[in-house]
Coordinates of C-alpha atoms and ligand atoms in Angstrom, one line a residue:
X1 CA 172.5 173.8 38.8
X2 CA 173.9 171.4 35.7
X3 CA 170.6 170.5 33.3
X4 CA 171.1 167.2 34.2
X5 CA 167.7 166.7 36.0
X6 CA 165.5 169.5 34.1
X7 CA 164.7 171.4 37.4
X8 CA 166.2 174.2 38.1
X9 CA 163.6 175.9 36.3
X10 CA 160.9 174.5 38.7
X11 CA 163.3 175.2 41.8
X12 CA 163.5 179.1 40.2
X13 CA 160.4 179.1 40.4
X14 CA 160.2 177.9 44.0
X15 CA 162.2 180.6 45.2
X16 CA 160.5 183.1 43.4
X17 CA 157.2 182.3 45.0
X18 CA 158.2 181.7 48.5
X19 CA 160.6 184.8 48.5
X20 CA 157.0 186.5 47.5
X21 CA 155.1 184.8 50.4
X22 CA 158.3 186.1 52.8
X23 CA 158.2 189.5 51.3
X24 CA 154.4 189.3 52.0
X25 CA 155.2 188.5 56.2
X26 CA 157.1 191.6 56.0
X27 CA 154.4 193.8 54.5
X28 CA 152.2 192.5 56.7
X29 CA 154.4 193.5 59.8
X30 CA 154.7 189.7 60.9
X31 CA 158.9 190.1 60.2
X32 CA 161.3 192.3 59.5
X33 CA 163.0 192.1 56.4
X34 CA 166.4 191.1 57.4
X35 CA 164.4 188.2 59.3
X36 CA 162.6 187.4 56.0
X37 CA 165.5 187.2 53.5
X38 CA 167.4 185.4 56.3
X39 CA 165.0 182.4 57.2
X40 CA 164.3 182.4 53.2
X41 CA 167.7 181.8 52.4
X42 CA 168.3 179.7 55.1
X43 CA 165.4 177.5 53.4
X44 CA 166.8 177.8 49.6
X45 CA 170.5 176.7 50.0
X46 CA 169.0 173.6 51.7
X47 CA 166.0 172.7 49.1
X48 CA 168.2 173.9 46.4
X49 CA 171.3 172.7 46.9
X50 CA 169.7 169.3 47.8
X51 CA 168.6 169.2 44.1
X52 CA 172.4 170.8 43.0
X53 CA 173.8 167.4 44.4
X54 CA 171.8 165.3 43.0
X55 CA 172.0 166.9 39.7
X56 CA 175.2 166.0 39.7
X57 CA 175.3 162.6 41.1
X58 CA 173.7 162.6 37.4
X59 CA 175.5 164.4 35.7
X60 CA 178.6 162.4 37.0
X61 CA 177.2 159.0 36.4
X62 CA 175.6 159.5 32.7
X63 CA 177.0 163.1 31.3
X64 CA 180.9 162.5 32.6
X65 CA 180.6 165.5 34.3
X66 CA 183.1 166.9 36.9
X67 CA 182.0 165.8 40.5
X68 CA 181.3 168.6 42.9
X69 CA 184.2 170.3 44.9
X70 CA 184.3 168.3 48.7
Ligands
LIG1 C1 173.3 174.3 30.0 C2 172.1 174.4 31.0 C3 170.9 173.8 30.6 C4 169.9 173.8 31.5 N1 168.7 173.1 31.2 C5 167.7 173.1 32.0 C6 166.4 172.5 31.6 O1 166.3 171.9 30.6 N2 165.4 172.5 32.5 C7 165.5 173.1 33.7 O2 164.6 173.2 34.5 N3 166.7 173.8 34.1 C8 167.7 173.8 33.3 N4 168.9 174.4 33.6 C9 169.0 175.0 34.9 C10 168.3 176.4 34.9 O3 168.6 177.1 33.7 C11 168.7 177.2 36.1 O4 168.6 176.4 37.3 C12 167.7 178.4 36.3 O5 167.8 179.2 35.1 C13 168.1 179.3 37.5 O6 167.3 180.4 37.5 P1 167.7 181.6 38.3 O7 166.7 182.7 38.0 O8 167.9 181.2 39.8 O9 169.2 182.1 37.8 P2 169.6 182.6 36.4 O10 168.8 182.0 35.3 O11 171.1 182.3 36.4 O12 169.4 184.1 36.4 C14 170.2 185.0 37.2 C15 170.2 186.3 36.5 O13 170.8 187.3 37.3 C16 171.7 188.1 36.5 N5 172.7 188.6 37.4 C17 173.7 188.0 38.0 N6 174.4 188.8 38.8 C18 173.8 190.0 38.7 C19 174.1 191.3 39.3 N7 175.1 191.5 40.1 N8 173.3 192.3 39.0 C20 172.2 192.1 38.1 N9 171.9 190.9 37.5 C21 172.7 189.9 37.8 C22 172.2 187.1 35.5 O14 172.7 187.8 34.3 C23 171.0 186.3 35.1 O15 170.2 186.9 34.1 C24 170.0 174.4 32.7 C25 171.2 175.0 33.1 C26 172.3 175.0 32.2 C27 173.5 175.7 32.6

């Protein structure tokens, strides 16, 4: 995540909470934990990655960064 957007701080925080609510499901006997940490990461790398590419469309356009590998 480049600081080119300011929120990878709020997306942290994102995970943190929802890993929480899936750690929750688990205690609660509604999933396992391998089924937990799966679906949650399977739901991070596409929220959070959205936000990694467009922080650096950014980053490209006003801050000269490097573009993304393809
Ligand atoms: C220069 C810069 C400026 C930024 N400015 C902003 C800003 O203004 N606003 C904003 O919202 N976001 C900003 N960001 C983005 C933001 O800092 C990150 O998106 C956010 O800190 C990610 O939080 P995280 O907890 O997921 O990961 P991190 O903050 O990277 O924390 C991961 C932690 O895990 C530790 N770790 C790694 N591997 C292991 C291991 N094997 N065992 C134990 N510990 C391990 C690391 O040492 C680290 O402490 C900036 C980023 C950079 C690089």
């Amino acid at each position: 995540m480049t600081p080119t957007l300011g929120r990878g701080a709020n997306i942290a925080m994102r995970d943190g909470a929802l890993l929480g609510r899936a750690l929750k499901k688990v205690a609660d006997g509604h999933l396992t934990l391998a089924d937990a940490l799966a679906a949650h990461e399977r739901d991070m790398l596409a929220y959070g990655f959205s936000v990694v590419r467009e922080a650096a469309r950014v980053g490209e356009r006003r801050m000269a960064q490097n573009p993304l590998p393809r």
